[in-house]
């Protein structure tokens, strides 16, 4: 049986000249459980030491429904301030545009302030990727584009991406931007397979966008599946995981990475050894048969 290609050691972020690791680490859950700056630094090092140099955060990470907006960025900012030189070892991505309880605001004045606030909390001069977290349907894309192009022109943001955009919202924004979008960040996992058939990944390939997969383990459900469908997907992954001597979760990351769009899974674990283990995904080989077996388990019905 022919094997699909292994992921490359690094990928280009969209059509930019920024090289990123083919797997990322996310900090949605960083400012939880009373984590200290020293604890957070250990996680950052666990990722970097494993070759996971693409780090994803957002201004809203840390918000618990009433307070905590900006806390995950601020914690990472303290890690970066305490260790000069660390910033240059990572490709740093953040997001903005969700303003609880509004809930979304992408008016130009708000975006400018959101980006400035993120840089201040992160204690950096610029970020490598700034993403709109969720679309604000009440701002015209031309207005959004103006604010984002200004952020690039000012040197505060190197590249631009979107998250949770529809197939129509993405090209509408791209049409008005002077800068090319480099990434799109939908939810993708062996339990969330819409992207594989609804055209979003085809759009990413057509536009030259790098897809970043949020919640690549379905928010952890794949580690402890409960429903019959989730168990069937886990079993299909386990077949390959056992044959290749890796964990089911590593196998799940590698399943996403085998897609030709060059999906970058964002590891959500805040556990040092689980973050480091993620790098094993680079060595897992998939055949078409095994890959489609996972897809069919997730569909719950055979392919046509
Ligand atoms: P995930 O990888 O699907 O889930 C991670 C969760 O699974 C953690 O709570 C982790 O706990 C748990 N888990 C249990 N067993 C695990 C194992 N064996 N290996 C790894 N994790 C295990 O990812 P996620 O945290 O939901 O999301 C990942 C990233 O995607 C976020 O950090 C963020 O950067 C991004 N994201 C973006 C959006 C968006 O709207 N753009 C939305 C959600 C997330 P432990 O920490 O104890 O390991």
GROMACS .gro file of C-alpha atoms and ligand atoms in nm:
model
  352
    1UNK     CA    1   0.000   0.000   0.000
    2UNK     CA    2   0.143   0.338  -0.097
    3UNK     CA    3   0.212   0.580   0.186
    4UNK     CA    4   0.125   0.947   0.202
    5UNK     CA    5   0.422   1.185   0.233
    6UNK     CA    6   0.555   1.270   0.579
    7UNK     CA    7   0.512   1.633   0.686
    8UNK     CA    8   0.813   1.859   0.618
    9UNK     CA    9   1.040   1.971   0.904
   10UNK     CA   10   0.911   2.327   0.858
   11UNK     CA   11   0.636   2.489   0.655
   12UNK     CA   12   0.594   2.835   0.504
   13UNK     CA   13   0.322   3.037   0.673
   14UNK     CA   14   0.090   3.096   0.379
   15UNK     CA   15   0.274   3.269   0.094
   16UNK     CA   16   0.493   3.461   0.341
   17UNK     CA   17   0.863   3.397   0.397
   18UNK     CA   18   0.804   3.295   0.761
   19UNK     CA   19   0.904   2.936   0.838
   20UNK     CA   20   0.695   2.765   1.105
   21UNK     CA   21   0.706   2.424   1.269
   22UNK     CA   22   0.445   2.191   1.114
   23UNK     CA   23   0.277   2.163   1.455
   24UNK     CA   24   0.190   2.448   1.691
   25UNK     CA   25   0.124   2.492   2.061
   26UNK     CA   26  -0.177   2.689   2.183
   27UNK     CA   27  -0.224   2.884   2.506
   28UNK     CA   28  -0.602   2.899   2.542
   29UNK     CA   29  -0.574   2.721   2.875
   30UNK     CA   30  -0.244   2.878   2.991
   31UNK     CA   31  -0.380   3.118   3.253
   32UNK     CA   32  -0.569   2.846   3.439
   33UNK     CA   33  -0.509   2.650   3.759
   34UNK     CA   34  -0.307   2.929   3.922
   35UNK     CA   35  -0.019   2.876   3.678
   36UNK     CA   36   0.283   3.092   3.771
   37UNK     CA   37   0.530   3.261   3.537
   38UNK     CA   38   0.781   2.984   3.618
   39UNK     CA   39   0.520   2.717   3.535
   40UNK     CA   40   0.433   2.891   3.209
   41UNK     CA   41   0.802   2.921   3.118
   42UNK     CA   42   0.843   2.545   3.157
   43UNK     CA   43   0.562   2.488   2.906
   44UNK     CA   44   0.711   2.735   2.658
   45UNK     CA   45   1.045   2.556   2.687
   46UNK     CA   46   0.881   2.216   2.651
   47UNK     CA   47   0.737   2.328   2.319
   48UNK     CA   48   1.055   2.496   2.191
   49UNK     CA   49   1.278   2.207   2.301
   50UNK     CA   50   1.054   1.969   2.105
   51UNK     CA   51   1.093   2.187   1.794
   52UNK     CA   52   0.740   2.330   1.828
   53UNK     CA   53   0.825   2.692   1.763
   54UNK     CA   54   0.487   2.820   1.642
   55UNK     CA   55   0.292   2.954   1.942
   56UNK     CA   56  -0.072   3.063   1.931
   57UNK     CA   57  -0.253   3.280   2.185
   58UNK     CA   58  -0.537   3.536   2.187
   59UNK     CA   59  -0.635   3.842   2.385
   60UNK     CA   60  -0.945   3.670   2.520
   61UNK     CA   61  -0.760   3.364   2.655
   62UNK     CA   62  -0.796   3.367   3.031
   63UNK     CA   63  -1.144   3.521   3.022
   64UNK     CA   64  -1.372   3.309   3.240
   65UNK     CA   65  -1.704   3.470   3.160
   66UNK     CA   66  -1.660   3.762   3.396
   67UNK     CA   67  -1.291   3.852   3.416
   68UNK     CA   68  -0.945   3.746   3.299
   69UNK     CA   69  -0.944   3.907   2.951
   70UNK     CA   70  -0.577   3.933   2.846
   71UNK     CA   71  -0.445   3.707   3.121
   72UNK     CA   72  -0.290   3.439   2.893
   73UNK     CA   73  -0.112   3.705   2.685
   74UNK     CA   74   0.007   3.880   3.001
   75UNK     CA   75   0.145   3.556   3.144
   76UNK     CA   76   0.334   3.482   2.824
   77UNK     CA   77   0.453   3.844   2.827
   78UNK     CA   78   0.606   3.792   3.169
   79UNK     CA   79   0.779   3.476   3.048
   80UNK     CA   80   0.923   3.668   2.753
   81UNK     CA   81   1.030   3.962   2.969
   82UNK     CA   82   1.207   3.734   3.215
   83UNK     CA   83   1.408   3.564   2.942
   84UNK     CA   84   1.541   3.798   2.676
   85UNK     CA   85   1.615   3.602   2.361
   86UNK     CA   86   1.315   3.372   2.392
   87UNK     CA   87   1.103   3.588   2.161
   88UNK     CA   88   1.337   3.528   1.868
   89UNK     CA   89   1.306   3.151   1.908
   90UNK     CA   90   0.935   3.147   1.828
   91UNK     CA   91   0.685   3.249   1.564
   92UNK     CA   92   0.429   3.430   1.778
   93UNK     CA   93   0.062   3.440   1.680
   94UNK     CA   94  -0.224   3.608   1.860
   95UNK     CA   95  -0.585   3.703   1.788
   96UNK     CA   96  -0.837   3.968   1.872
   97UNK     CA   97  -1.180   4.097   1.777
   98UNK     CA   98  -1.389   3.926   2.044
   99UNK     CA   99  -1.483   4.181   2.306
  100UNK     CA  100  -1.705   4.034   2.575
  101UNK     CA  101  -1.985   4.097   2.633
  102UNK     CA  102  -2.038   4.275   2.296
  103UNK     CA  103  -1.942   4.001   2.165
  104UNK     CA  104  -1.745   4.099   1.846
  105UNK     CA  105  -1.592   4.431   1.742
  106UNK     CA  106  -1.379   4.486   1.435
  107UNK     CA  107  -1.433   4.857   1.391
  108UNK     CA  108  -1.098   5.015   1.291
  109UNK     CA  109  -1.055   5.205   1.619
  110UNK     CA  110  -1.120   4.891   1.821
  111UNK     CA  111  -0.882   4.678   1.615
  112UNK     CA  112  -0.602   4.933   1.649
  113UNK     CA  113  -0.650   4.941   2.025
  114UNK     CA  114  -0.678   4.561   2.049
  115UNK     CA  115  -0.348   4.513   1.865
  116UNK     CA  116  -0.172   4.778   2.075
  117UNK     CA  117  -0.307   4.620   2.394
  118UNK     CA  118  -0.188   4.272   2.288
  119UNK     CA  119   0.164   4.399   2.217
  120UNK     CA  120   0.173   4.574   2.554
  121UNK     CA  121   0.059   4.261   2.742
  122UNK     CA  122   0.297   4.037   2.547
  123UNK     CA  123   0.580   4.289   2.604
  124UNK     CA  124   0.686   4.266   2.240
  125UNK     CA  125   0.722   4.519   1.957
  126UNK     CA  126   0.542   4.302   1.704
  127UNK     CA  127   0.372   3.969   1.649
  128UNK     CA  128   0.440   3.741   1.354
  129UNK     CA  129   0.074   3.660   1.291
  130UNK     CA  130  -0.234   3.855   1.397
  131UNK     CA  131  -0.567   3.683   1.343
  132UNK     CA  132  -0.927   3.799   1.359
  133UNK     CA  133  -1.064   3.558   1.616
  134UNK     CA  134  -1.428   3.554   1.501
  135UNK     CA  135  -1.588   3.770   1.234
  136UNK     CA  136  -1.781   4.084   1.331
  137UNK     CA  137  -2.059   4.090   1.075
  138UNK     CA  138  -2.138   4.454   1.157
  139UNK     CA  139  -1.810   4.592   1.018
  140UNK     CA  140  -1.766   4.622   0.643
  141UNK     CA  141  -1.465   4.413   0.529
  142UNK     CA  142  -1.316   4.722   0.366
  143UNK     CA  143  -1.297   4.888   0.708
  144UNK     CA  144  -1.145   4.578   0.865
  145UNK     CA  145  -0.892   4.556   0.583
  146UNK     CA  146  -0.788   4.918   0.630
  147UNK     CA  147  -0.717   4.863   1.000
  148UNK     CA  148  -0.525   4.542   0.933
  149UNK     CA  149  -0.316   4.689   0.651
  150UNK     CA  150  -0.233   4.982   0.882
  151UNK     CA  151  -0.116   4.736   1.149
  152UNK     CA  152   0.120   4.571   0.899
  153UNK     CA  153   0.243   4.908   0.767
  154UNK     CA  154   0.320   5.021   1.123
  155UNK     CA  155   0.536   4.712   1.179
  156UNK     CA  156   0.322   4.589   1.470
  157UNK     CA  157   0.206   4.282   1.280
  158UNK     CA  158   0.406   4.085   1.025
  159UNK     CA  159   0.125   3.879   0.871
  160UNK     CA  160  -0.253   3.849   0.889
  161UNK     CA  161  -0.492   3.557   0.934
  162UNK     CA  162  -0.852   3.478   1.015
  163UNK     CA  163  -1.030   3.229   1.235
  164UNK     CA  164  -1.384   3.093   1.222
  165UNK     CA  165  -1.458   3.274   0.896
  166UNK     CA  166  -1.709   3.134   0.650
  167UNK     CA  167  -1.617   3.046   0.292
  168UNK     CA  168  -1.765   3.382   0.185
  169UNK     CA  169  -1.630   3.605   0.462
  170UNK     CA  170  -1.271   3.507   0.387
  171UNK     CA  171  -1.256   3.617   0.021
  172UNK     CA  172  -1.461   3.929   0.102
  173UNK     CA  173  -1.189   4.043   0.343
  174UNK     CA  174  -0.907   3.927   0.112
  175UNK     CA  175  -1.053   4.136  -0.171
  176UNK     CA  176  -1.004   4.461   0.023
  177UNK     CA  177  -0.665   4.381   0.182
  178UNK     CA  178  -0.339   4.505   0.031
  179UNK     CA  179  -0.161   4.230   0.226
  180UNK     CA  180  -0.235   3.867   0.153
  181UNK     CA  181  -0.395   3.662   0.429
  182UNK     CA  182  -0.158   3.382   0.531
  183UNK     CA  183  -0.372   3.159   0.752
  184UNK     CA  184  -0.717   3.043   0.844
  185UNK     CA  185  -0.801   2.878   1.177
  186UNK     CA  186  -1.114   2.663   1.183
  187UNK     CA  187  -1.190   2.382   1.426
  188UNK     CA  188  -1.053   2.062   1.270
  189UNK     CA  189  -1.002   1.723   1.429
  190UNK     CA  190  -1.085   1.360   1.358
  191UNK     CA  191  -1.408   1.442   1.543
  192UNK     CA  192  -1.472   1.768   1.352
  193UNK     CA  193  -1.439   1.685   0.985
  194UNK     CA  194  -1.659   1.946   0.814
  195UNK     CA  195  -1.356   2.117   0.657
  196UNK     CA  196  -1.258   1.809   0.462
  197UNK     CA  197  -1.576   1.813   0.258
  198UNK     CA  198  -1.724   2.164   0.279
  199UNK     CA  199  -1.457   2.333   0.068
  200UNK     CA  200  -1.275   2.528   0.341
  201UNK     CA  201  -0.950   2.335   0.296
  202UNK     CA  202  -0.979   2.361  -0.083
  203UNK     CA  203  -1.023   2.734  -0.042
  204UNK     CA  204  -0.712   2.745   0.179
  205UNK     CA  205  -0.512   2.567  -0.090
  206UNK     CA  206  -0.650   2.792  -0.364
  207UNK     CA  207  -0.564   3.109  -0.164
  208UNK     CA  208  -0.227   2.977  -0.042
  209UNK     CA  209  -0.340   2.989   0.324
  210UNK     CA  210  -0.199   2.771   0.600
  211UNK     CA  211  -0.486   2.603   0.788
  212UNK     CA  212  -0.433   2.600   1.166
  213UNK     CA  213  -0.650   2.337   1.335
  214UNK     CA  214  -0.800   2.443   1.666
  215UNK     CA  215  -0.902   2.176   1.920
  216UNK     CA  216  -0.728   1.899   1.721
  217UNK     CA  217  -0.835   1.644   1.984
  218UNK     CA  218  -1.192   1.776   1.996
  219UNK     CA  219  -1.103   1.966   2.314
  220UNK     CA  220  -0.963   1.644   2.466
  221UNK     CA  221  -1.262   1.420   2.381
  222UNK     CA  222  -1.042   1.196   2.168
  223UNK     CA  223  -0.832   1.108   2.473
  224UNK     CA  224  -1.140   0.983   2.659
  225UNK     CA  225  -1.413   0.912   2.403
  226UNK     CA  226  -1.764   0.859   2.538
  227UNK     CA  227  -2.007   0.830   2.247
  228UNK     CA  228  -2.018   0.537   2.007
  229UNK     CA  229  -1.901   0.760   1.723
  230UNK     CA  230  -1.610   0.906   1.921
  231UNK     CA  231  -1.508   0.553   2.025
  232UNK     CA  232  -1.516   0.434   1.665
  233UNK     CA  233  -1.288   0.722   1.558
  234UNK     CA  234  -1.055   0.646   1.849
  235UNK     CA  235  -1.043   0.279   1.748
  236UNK     CA  236  -0.952   0.368   1.387
  237UNK     CA  237  -0.671   0.591   1.517
  238UNK     CA  238  -0.557   0.323   1.763
  239UNK     CA  239  -0.501   0.075   1.480
  240UNK     CA  240  -0.236   0.303   1.330
  241UNK     CA  241  -0.107   0.428   1.667
  242UNK     CA  242  -0.038   0.075   1.789
  243UNK     CA  243   0.127  -0.031   1.464
  244UNK     CA  244   0.363   0.267   1.476
  245UNK     CA  245   0.429   0.286   1.849
  246UNK     CA  246   0.274   0.625   1.917
  247UNK     CA  247  -0.017   0.742   2.129
  248UNK     CA  248  -0.367   0.793   1.990
  249UNK     CA  249  -0.337   1.170   2.037
  250UNK     CA  250  -0.010   1.187   1.844
  251UNK     CA  251  -0.177   0.980   1.575
  252UNK     CA  252  -0.465   1.231   1.565
  253UNK     CA  253  -0.226   1.522   1.504
  254UNK     CA  254  -0.050   1.328   1.230
  255UNK     CA  255  -0.382   1.241   1.064
  256UNK     CA  256  -0.449   1.614   1.021
  257UNK     CA  257  -0.093   1.678   0.902
  258UNK     CA  258  -0.125   1.417   0.627
  259UNK     CA  259  -0.379   1.632   0.441
  260UNK     CA  260  -0.231   1.811   0.137
  261UNK     CA  261  -0.345   2.155   0.261
  262UNK     CA  262  -0.060   2.137   0.514
  263UNK     CA  263  -0.280   2.158   0.823
  264UNK     CA  264  -0.093   2.268   1.136
  265UNK     CA  265  -0.257   2.119   1.447
  266UNK     CA  266  -0.246   2.346   1.754
  267UNK     CA  267  -0.168   2.127   2.054
  268UNK     CA  268  -0.391   2.239   2.342
  269UNK     CA  269  -0.228   2.047   2.626
  270UNK     CA  270  -0.070   2.247   2.907
  271UNK     CA  271   0.131   1.947   3.023
  272UNK     CA  272   0.504   1.946   2.950
  273UNK     CA  273   0.539   1.583   2.848
  274UNK     CA  274   0.223   1.584   2.634
  275UNK     CA  275   0.341   1.896   2.451
  276UNK     CA  276   0.681   1.739   2.384
  277UNK     CA  277   0.521   1.412   2.274
  278UNK     CA  278   0.333   1.601   2.003
  279UNK     CA  279   0.650   1.627   1.797
  280UNK     CA  280   0.634   1.249   1.739
  281UNK     CA  281   0.352   1.323   1.493
  282UNK     CA  282   0.613   1.410   1.233
  283UNK     CA  283   0.718   1.049   1.197
  284UNK     CA  284   0.379   0.878   1.161
  285UNK     CA  285   0.311   0.737   0.815
  286UNK     CA  286  -0.037   0.707   0.670
  287UNK     CA  287  -0.169   0.496   0.388
  288UNK     CA  288  -0.477   0.613   0.199
  289UNK     CA  289  -0.668   0.315   0.338
  290UNK     CA  290  -0.586   0.395   0.702
  291UNK     CA  291  -0.650   0.768   0.655
  292UNK     CA  292  -0.990   0.713   0.495
  293UNK     CA  293  -1.079   0.457   0.765
  294UNK     CA  294  -1.059   0.736   1.024
  295UNK     CA  295  -1.268   0.965   0.803
  296UNK     CA  296  -1.532   0.698   0.752
  297UNK     CA  297  -1.548   0.633   1.127
  298UNK     CA  298  -1.602   1.004   1.183
  299UNK     CA  299  -1.866   1.028   0.906
  300UNK     CA  300  -2.051   0.733   1.053
  301UNK     CA  301  -2.155   0.632   0.700
  302UNK     CA  302  -1.948   0.485   0.417
  303UNK     CA  303  -1.799   0.701   0.145
  304UNK     CA  304  -2.012   0.716  -0.170
  305LIG     P1  305  -0.721   1.991   2.216
  305LIG     O1  306  -0.583   1.938   2.190
  305LIG     O2  307  -0.833   1.944   2.132
  305LIG     O3  308  -0.760   1.966   2.368
  305LIG     C1  309  -0.667   1.990   2.471
  305LIG     C2  310  -0.726   1.940   2.601
  305LIG     O4  311  -0.724   1.798   2.600
  305LIG     C3  312  -0.647   1.987   2.721
  305LIG     O5  313  -0.736   2.027   2.824
  305LIG     C4  314  -0.569   1.862   2.760
  305LIG     O6  315  -0.544   1.854   2.900
  305LIG     C5  316  -0.668   1.753   2.721
  305LIG     N1  317  -0.605   1.622   2.705
  305LIG     C6  318  -0.644   1.509   2.770
  305LIG     N2  319  -0.563   1.408   2.739
  305LIG     C7  320  -0.470   1.456   2.652
  305LIG     C8  321  -0.360   1.396   2.586
  305LIG     N3  322  -0.329   1.266   2.601
  305LIG     N4  323  -0.285   1.472   2.505
  305LIG     C9  324  -0.315   1.601   2.488
  305LIG     N5  325  -0.419   1.666   2.550
  305LIG    C10  326  -0.496   1.591   2.632
  305LIG     O7  327  -0.704   2.148   2.200
  305LIG     P2  328  -0.775   2.278   2.267
  305LIG     O8  329  -0.705   2.310   2.394
  305LIG     O9  330  -0.923   2.266   2.268
  305LIG    O10  331  -0.735   2.386   2.156
  305LIG    C11  332  -0.599   2.396   2.112
  305LIG    C12  333  -0.565   2.536   2.076
  305LIG    O11  334  -0.647   2.578   1.968
  305LIG    C13  335  -0.587   2.643   2.185
  305LIG    O12  336  -0.483   2.650   2.280
  305LIG    C14  337  -0.594   2.768   2.102
  305LIG    O13  338  -0.464   2.813   2.067
  305LIG    C15  339  -0.669   2.718   1.978
  305LIG     N6  340  -0.815   2.744   1.982
  305LIG    C16  341  -0.863   2.839   1.896
  305LIG    C17  342  -0.999   2.864   1.891
  305LIG    C18  343  -1.050   2.965   1.792
  305LIG    O14  344  -1.169   3.000   1.798
  305LIG     N7  345  -0.968   3.011   1.703
  305LIG    C19  346  -1.088   2.795   1.976
  305LIG    C20  347  -1.035   2.699   2.063
  305LIG    C21  348  -0.897   2.674   2.063
  305LIG     P3  349  -0.393   1.871   2.959
  305LIG    O15  350  -0.361   2.014   2.948
  305LIG    O16  351  -0.409   1.824   3.100
  305LIG    O17  352  -0.301   1.783   2.880
   0.00000   0.00000   0.00000
